[in-house]
């Protein structure tokens, strides 16, 4: 289940947690 943060990085569509991007 995609979280709200996934929507933020939805443009990238990567099978990894958005945490590494937001860091």
Short mmCIF file of C-alpha atoms in Angstrom, two decimals:
data_model
loop_
_atom_site.label_atom_id
_atom_site.label_comp_id
_atom_site.label_asym_id
_atom_site.label_seq_id
_atom_site.Cartn_x
_atom_site.Cartn_y
_atom_site.Cartn_z
CA UNK A 1 0.00 0.00 0.00
CA UNK A 2 1.57 3.28 -1.19
CA UNK A 3 1.84 5.89 1.54
CA UNK A 4 1.28 9.64 1.20
CA UNK A 5 5.02 10.14 0.78
CA UNK A 6 5.02 7.74 -2.18
CA UNK A 7 2.72 10.18 -3.95
CA UNK A 8 5.30 12.93 -3.51
CA UNK A 9 7.92 10.90 -5.34
CA UNK A 10 5.37 9.27 -7.62
CA UNK A 11 7.02 11.01 -10.55
CA UNK A 12 10.03 8.77 -10.06
CA UNK A 13 8.06 5.57 -9.46
CA UNK A 14 10.87 3.66 -7.72
CA UNK A 15 10.43 0.39 -5.77
CA UNK A 16 12.28 1.95 -2.84
CA UNK A 17 11.19 3.97 0.21
CA UNK A 18 11.00 7.74 -0.46
CA UNK A 19 12.94 8.24 2.78
CA UNK A 20 16.27 8.02 0.93
CA UNK A 21 15.17 10.86 -1.33
CA UNK A 22 13.75 13.04 1.42
CA UNK A 23 16.91 12.58 3.53
#
